[in-house]
Tab-separated table of C-alpha atoms and ligand atoms in Angstrom:
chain	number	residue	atom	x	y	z
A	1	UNK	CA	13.414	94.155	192.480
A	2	UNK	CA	14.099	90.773	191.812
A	3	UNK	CA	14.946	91.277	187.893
A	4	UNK	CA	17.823	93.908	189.551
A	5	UNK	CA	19.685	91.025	191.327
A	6	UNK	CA	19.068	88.141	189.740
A	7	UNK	CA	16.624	86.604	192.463
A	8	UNK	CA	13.963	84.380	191.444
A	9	UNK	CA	10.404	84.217	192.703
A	10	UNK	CA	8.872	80.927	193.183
A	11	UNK	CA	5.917	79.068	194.249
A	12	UNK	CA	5.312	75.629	195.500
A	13	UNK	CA	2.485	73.911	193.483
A	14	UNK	CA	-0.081	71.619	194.314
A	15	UNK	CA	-0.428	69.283	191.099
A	16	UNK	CA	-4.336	68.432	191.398
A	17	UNK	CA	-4.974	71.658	191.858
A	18	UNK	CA	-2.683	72.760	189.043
A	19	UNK	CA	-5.002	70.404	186.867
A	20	UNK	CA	-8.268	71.096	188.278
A	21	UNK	CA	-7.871	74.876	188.776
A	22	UNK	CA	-8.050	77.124	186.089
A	23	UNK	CA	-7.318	80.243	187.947
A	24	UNK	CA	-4.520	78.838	189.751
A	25	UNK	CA	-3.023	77.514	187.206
A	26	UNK	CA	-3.056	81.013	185.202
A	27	UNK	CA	-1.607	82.608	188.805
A	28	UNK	CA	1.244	79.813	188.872
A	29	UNK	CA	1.945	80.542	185.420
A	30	UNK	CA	1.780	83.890	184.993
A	31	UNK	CA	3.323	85.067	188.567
A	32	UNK	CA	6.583	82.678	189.264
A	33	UNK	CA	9.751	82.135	187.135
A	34	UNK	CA	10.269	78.889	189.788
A	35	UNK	CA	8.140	76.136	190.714
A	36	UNK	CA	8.516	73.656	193.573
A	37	UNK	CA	6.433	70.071	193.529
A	38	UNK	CA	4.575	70.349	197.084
A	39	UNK	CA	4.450	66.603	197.481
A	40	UNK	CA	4.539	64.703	194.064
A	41	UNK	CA	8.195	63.802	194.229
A	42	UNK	CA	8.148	62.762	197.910
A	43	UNK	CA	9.454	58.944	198.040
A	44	UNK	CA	6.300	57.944	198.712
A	45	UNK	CA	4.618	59.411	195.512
A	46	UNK	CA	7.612	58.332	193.138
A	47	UNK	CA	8.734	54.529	194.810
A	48	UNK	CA	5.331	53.141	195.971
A	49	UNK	CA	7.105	49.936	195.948
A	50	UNK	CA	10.408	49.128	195.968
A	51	UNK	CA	11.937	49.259	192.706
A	52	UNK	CA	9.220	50.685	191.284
A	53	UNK	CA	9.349	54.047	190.197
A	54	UNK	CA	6.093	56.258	189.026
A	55	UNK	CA	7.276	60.392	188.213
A	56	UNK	CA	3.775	61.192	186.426
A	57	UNK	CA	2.530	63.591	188.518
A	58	UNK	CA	6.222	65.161	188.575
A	59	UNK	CA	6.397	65.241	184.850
A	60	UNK	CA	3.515	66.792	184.479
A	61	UNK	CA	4.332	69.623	186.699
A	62	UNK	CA	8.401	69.437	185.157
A	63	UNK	CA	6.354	70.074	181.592
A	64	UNK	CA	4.009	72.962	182.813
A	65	UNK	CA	6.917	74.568	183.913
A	66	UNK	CA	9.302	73.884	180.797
A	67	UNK	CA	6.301	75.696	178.631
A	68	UNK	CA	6.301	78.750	181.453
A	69	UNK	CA	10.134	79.204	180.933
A	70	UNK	CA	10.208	78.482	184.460
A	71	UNK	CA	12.860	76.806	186.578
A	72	UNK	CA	12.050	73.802	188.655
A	73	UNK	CA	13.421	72.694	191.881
A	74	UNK	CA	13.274	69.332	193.076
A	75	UNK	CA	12.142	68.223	196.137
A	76	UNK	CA	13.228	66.124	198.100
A	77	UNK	CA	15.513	62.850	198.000
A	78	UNK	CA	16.330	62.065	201.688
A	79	UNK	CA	13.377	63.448	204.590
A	80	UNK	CA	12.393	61.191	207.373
A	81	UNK	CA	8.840	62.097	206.345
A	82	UNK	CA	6.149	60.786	203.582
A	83	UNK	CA	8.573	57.840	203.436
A	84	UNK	CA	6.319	54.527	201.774
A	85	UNK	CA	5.714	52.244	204.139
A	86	UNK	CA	7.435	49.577	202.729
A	87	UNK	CA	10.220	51.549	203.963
A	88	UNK	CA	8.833	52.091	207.684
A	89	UNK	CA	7.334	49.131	208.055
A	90	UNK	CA	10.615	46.636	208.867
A	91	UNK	CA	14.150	46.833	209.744
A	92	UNK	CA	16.784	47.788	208.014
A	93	UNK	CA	20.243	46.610	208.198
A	94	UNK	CA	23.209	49.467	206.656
A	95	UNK	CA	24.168	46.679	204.122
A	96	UNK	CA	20.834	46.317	203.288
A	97	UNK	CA	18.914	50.222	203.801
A	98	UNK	CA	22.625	51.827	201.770
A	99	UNK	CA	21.771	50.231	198.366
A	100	UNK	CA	18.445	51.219	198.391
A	101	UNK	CA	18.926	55.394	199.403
A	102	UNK	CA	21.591	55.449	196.222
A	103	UNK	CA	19.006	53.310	193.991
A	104	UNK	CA	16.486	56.075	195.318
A	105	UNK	CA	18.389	58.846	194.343
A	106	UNK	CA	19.817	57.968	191.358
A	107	UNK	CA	17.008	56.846	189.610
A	108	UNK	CA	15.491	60.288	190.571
A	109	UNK	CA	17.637	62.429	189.762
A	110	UNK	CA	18.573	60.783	186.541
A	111	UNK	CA	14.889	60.374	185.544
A	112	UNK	CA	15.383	64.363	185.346
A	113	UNK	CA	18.724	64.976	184.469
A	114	UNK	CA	19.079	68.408	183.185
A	115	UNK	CA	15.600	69.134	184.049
A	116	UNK	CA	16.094	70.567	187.854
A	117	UNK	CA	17.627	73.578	188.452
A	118	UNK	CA	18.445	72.725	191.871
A	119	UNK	CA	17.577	69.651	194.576
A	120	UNK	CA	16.812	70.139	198.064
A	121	UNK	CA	18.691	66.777	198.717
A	122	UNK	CA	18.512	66.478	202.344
A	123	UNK	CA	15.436	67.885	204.016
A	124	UNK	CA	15.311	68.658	208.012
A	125	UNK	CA	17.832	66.182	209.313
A	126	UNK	CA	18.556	68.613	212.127
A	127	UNK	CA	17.056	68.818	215.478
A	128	UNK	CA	16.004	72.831	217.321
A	129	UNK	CA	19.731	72.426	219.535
A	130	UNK	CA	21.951	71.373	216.899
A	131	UNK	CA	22.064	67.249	216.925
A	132	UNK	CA	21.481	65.268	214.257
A	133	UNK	CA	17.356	64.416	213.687
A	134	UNK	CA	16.861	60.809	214.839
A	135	UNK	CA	15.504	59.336	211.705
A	136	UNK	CA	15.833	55.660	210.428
A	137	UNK	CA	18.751	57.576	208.084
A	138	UNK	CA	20.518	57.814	211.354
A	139	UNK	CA	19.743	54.967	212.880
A	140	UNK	CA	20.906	52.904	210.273
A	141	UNK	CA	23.521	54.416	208.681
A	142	UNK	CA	24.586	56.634	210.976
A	143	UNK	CA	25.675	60.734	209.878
A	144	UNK	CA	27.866	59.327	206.651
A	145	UNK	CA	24.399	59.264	204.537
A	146	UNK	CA	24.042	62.969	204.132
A	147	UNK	CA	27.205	62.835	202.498
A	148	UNK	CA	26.149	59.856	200.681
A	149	UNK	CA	22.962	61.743	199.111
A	150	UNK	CA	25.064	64.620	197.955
A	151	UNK	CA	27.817	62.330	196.187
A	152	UNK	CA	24.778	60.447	194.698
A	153	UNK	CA	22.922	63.099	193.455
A	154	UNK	CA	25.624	65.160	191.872
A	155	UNK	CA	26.498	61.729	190.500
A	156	UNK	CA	23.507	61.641	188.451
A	157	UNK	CA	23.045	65.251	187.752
A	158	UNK	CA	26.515	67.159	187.782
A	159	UNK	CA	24.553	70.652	186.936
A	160	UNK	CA	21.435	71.069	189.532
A	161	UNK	CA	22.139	72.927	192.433
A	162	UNK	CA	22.581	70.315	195.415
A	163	UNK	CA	20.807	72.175	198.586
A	164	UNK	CA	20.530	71.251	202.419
A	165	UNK	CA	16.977	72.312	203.251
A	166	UNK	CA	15.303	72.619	206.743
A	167	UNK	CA	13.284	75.489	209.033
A	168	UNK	CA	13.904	77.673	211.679
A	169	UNK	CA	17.575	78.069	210.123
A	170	UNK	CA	16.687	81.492	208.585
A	171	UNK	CA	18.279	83.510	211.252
A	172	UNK	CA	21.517	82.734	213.507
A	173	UNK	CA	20.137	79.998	216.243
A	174	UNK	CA	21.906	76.908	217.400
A	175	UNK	CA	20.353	74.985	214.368
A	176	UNK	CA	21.319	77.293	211.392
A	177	UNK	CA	25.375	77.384	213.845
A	178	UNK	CA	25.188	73.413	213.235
A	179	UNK	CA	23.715	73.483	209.504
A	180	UNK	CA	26.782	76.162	208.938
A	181	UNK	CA	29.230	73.856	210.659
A	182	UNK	CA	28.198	70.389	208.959
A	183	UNK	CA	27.929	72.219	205.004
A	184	UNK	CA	31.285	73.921	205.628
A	185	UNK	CA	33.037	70.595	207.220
A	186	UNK	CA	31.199	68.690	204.061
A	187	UNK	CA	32.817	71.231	201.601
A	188	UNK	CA	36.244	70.551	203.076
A	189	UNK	CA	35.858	66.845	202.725
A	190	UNK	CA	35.312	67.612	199.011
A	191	UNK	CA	31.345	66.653	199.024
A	192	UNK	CA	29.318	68.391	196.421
A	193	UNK	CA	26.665	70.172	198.828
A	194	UNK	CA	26.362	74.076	197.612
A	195	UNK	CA	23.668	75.706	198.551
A	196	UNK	CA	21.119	75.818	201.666
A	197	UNK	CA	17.707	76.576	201.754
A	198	UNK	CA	15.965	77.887	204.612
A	199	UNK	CA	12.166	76.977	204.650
A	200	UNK	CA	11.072	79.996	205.882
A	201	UNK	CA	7.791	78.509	208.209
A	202	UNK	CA	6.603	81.612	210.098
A	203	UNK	CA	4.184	82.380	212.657
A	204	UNK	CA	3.090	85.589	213.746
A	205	UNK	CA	3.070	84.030	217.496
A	206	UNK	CA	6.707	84.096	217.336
A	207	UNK	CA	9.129	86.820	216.614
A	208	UNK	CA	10.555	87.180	213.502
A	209	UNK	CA	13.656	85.212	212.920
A	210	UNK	CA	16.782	87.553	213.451
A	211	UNK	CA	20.082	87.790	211.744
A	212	UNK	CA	18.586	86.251	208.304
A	213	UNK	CA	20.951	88.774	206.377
A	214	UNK	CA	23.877	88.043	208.722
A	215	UNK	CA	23.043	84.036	208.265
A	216	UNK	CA	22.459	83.675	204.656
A	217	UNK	CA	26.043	85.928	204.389
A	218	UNK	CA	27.916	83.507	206.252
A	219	UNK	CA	26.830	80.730	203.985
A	220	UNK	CA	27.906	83.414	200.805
A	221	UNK	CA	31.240	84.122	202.707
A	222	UNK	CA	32.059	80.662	202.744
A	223	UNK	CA	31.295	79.808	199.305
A	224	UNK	CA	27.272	78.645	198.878
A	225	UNK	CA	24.473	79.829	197.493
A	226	UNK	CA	21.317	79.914	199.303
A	227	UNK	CA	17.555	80.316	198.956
A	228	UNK	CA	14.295	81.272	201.126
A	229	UNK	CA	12.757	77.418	199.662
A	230	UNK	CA	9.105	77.388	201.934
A	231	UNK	CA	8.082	80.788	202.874
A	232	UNK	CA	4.713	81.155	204.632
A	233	UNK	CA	3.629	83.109	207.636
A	234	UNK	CA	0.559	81.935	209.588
A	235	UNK	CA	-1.609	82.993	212.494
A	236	UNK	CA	-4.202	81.846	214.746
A	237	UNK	CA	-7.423	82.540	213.279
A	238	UNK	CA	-9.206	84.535	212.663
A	239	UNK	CA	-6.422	86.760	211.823
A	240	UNK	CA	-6.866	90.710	212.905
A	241	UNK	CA	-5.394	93.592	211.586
A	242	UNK	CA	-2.771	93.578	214.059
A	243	UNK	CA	-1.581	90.002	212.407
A	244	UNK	CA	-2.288	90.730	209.399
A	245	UNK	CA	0.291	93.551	209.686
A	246	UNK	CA	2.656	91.083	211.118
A	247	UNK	CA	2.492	88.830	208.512
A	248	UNK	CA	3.559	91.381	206.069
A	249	UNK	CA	6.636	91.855	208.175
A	250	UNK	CA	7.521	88.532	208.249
A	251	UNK	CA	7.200	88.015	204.004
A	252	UNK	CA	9.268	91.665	204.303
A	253	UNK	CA	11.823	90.467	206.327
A	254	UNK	CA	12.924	87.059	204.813
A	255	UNK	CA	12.505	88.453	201.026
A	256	UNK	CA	14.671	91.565	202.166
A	257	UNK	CA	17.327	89.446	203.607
A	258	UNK	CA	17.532	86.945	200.059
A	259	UNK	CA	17.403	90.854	198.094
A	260	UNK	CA	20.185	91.896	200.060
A	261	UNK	CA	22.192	88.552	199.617
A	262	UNK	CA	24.139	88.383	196.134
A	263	UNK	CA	24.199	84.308	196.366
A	264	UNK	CA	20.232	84.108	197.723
A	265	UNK	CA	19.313	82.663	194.329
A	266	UNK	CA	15.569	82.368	194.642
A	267	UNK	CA	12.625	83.022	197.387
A	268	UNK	CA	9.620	80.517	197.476
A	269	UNK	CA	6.418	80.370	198.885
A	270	UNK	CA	5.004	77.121	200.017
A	271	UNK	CA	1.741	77.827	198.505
A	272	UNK	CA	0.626	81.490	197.237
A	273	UNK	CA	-3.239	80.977	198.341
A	274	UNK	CA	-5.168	80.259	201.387
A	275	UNK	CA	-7.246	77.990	199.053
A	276	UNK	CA	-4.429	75.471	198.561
A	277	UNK	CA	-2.143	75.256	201.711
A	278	UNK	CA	-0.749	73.109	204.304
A	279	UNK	CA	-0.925	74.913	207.756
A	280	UNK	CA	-4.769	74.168	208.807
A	281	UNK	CA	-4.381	70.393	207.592
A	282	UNK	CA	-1.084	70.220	210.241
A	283	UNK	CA	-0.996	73.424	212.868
A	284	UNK	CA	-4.504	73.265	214.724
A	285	UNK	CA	-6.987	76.280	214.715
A	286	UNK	CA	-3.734	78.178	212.237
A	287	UNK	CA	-3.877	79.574	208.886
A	288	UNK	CA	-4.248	82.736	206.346
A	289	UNK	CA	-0.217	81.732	205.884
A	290	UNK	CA	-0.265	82.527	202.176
A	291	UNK	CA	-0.145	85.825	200.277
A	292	UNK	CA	-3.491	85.269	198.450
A	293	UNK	CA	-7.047	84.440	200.492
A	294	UNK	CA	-9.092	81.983	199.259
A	295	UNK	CA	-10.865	83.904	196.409
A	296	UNK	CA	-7.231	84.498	194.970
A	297	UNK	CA	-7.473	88.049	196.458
A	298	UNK	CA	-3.827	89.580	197.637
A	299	UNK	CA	-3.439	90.636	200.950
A	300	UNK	CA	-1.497	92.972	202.165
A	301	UNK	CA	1.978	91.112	202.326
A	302	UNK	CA	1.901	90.358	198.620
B	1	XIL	C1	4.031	69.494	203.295
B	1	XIL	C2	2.967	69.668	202.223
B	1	XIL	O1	2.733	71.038	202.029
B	1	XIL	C3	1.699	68.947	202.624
B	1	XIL	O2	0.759	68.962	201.542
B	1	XIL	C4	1.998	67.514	203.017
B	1	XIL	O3	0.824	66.894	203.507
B	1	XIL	C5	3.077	67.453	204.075
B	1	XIL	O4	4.236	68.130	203.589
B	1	XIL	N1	8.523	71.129	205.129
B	1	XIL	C6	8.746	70.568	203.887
B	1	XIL	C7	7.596	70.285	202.985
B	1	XIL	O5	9.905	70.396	203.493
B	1	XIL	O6	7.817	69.166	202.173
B	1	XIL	C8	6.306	70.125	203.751
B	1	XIL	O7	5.247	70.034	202.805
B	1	XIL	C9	6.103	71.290	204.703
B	1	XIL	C10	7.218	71.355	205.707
């Protein structure tokens, strides 16, 4: 299905795992054309320190995927989250905090110039009604450093794909309304943002998002691309057949919506096995989000 419209399938990866794991590493191999790093080029994986850069975990992962013929995207330059604490740890004046975002970001993205297909840039700087996150990005430098990032970023990679990324902007809700309005006002003001990515964090709790054809098409109407960048659906455990079921409908829904979208370029999972994810570590008494169970088994949804 994908092969018909030019989608691409990806996964994120987990680098130790990618090492230590022979059978995931075959899987991540052998059933993506697009990998995502999970963490390894967070800010506080590639600038421990100030000024001091270390990408060997993200080359390693940018060379696995260079010998797959797989794409990579890059992720992610400006989050308020796994942030060094170098960074958290003081205050920051503008004069002082600007200087060091635009060292950030150009010293990443030009360590892998030509490398990235595309670069989730800014990650979740919107709040569930539509404001602006309050983050020390904010705080500091006020709204002007999203457009900051994406005029830094291009600047040191013209060709990746610059992308806004956050959840619970797959469907039309106030969030994905002020996502629309602030890439579309950005566009205008000549700022090189062109695609969004919707995370795609599901729960079989809630329903499943709605509109996610009619909100990825307003993005294509209005000139961006756009991508499904984190899909996972979990449940409270232990799952029954009932969720199980639902899961499959959530996977179903967000991968029809980026099938039925020309511009959806590619649909990731944040993880393809139970073995290796996120949710228990984070959402108490949750899991089963991925599309493999521990034993690399697929479940229904895959
Ligand atoms: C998560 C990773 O999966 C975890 O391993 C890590 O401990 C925390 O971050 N949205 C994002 C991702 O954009 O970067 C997050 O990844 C999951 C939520």
């Amino acid at each position: 299905l994908a092969a018909h419209t030019g989608m691409r399938v990806g996964t994120a990866v987990d680098t130790s795992a990618l090492a230590n794991d022979a059978t995931y590493r075959a899987a991540v191999g052998a059933e993506f054309d697009t990998v995502t790093p999970e963490n390894v080029m967070k800010w506080e994986v590639v600038e421990p320190e100030q000024g001091r850069f270390d990408f060997t975990q993200a080359d390693t992962l940018v060379a696995f995927a260079r010998a797959h013929k797989q794409k990579v995207r890059g992720h992610t330059l400006v989050w308020h989250s796994q942030l060094p604490a170098w960074l958290t740890s003081r205050s920051w004046t503008a004069a002082e905090l600007r200087p060091v975002l635009r060292e950030h970001i150009l010293t990443e993205v030009g360590h892998f110039r030509g490398r990235i297909w595309a670069w989730d840039v800014v990650n979740e700087a919107f709040n569930e009604d539509g404001s602006l996150r309050d983050t020390i990005w904010l705080q500091v430098l006020g709204p002007s450093y999203i457009a900051d990032a994406f005029r830094w970023a291009h600047q040191a990679d013209p060709k990746a794909i610059l992308f806004y990324n956050d959840f619970n902007i797959e469907g039309v809700n106030p969030k994905s309304d002020a996502v629309f309005a602030l890439l579309t006002q950005l566009r205008r003001q000549g700022v090189p943002v062109q695609a969004v990515g919707a995370q795609g964090h599901l729960d079989t709790q809630f329903p499943i998002p709605t509109g996610i054809v009619q909100n990825l098409r307003r993005f294509a109407d209005a000139g961006m691309d756009s991508a499904i960048t984190e899909a996972d659906v979990r449940s409270v455990l232990p799952v029954d057949a009932t969720e199980s079921a639902a899961q499959s409908a959530g996977y179903s829904a967000m991968l029809q919506g980026c099938l039925l979208v020309r511009r959806c370029l590619s649909f990731t999972v944040w993880g393809f096995t139970d073995k290796y994810q996120w949710v228990p570590g984070v959402f108490a008494g949750e899991g089963s989000a991925a599309l493999w169970d521990e034993n690399f088994r697929p479940k229904p949804a895959y």
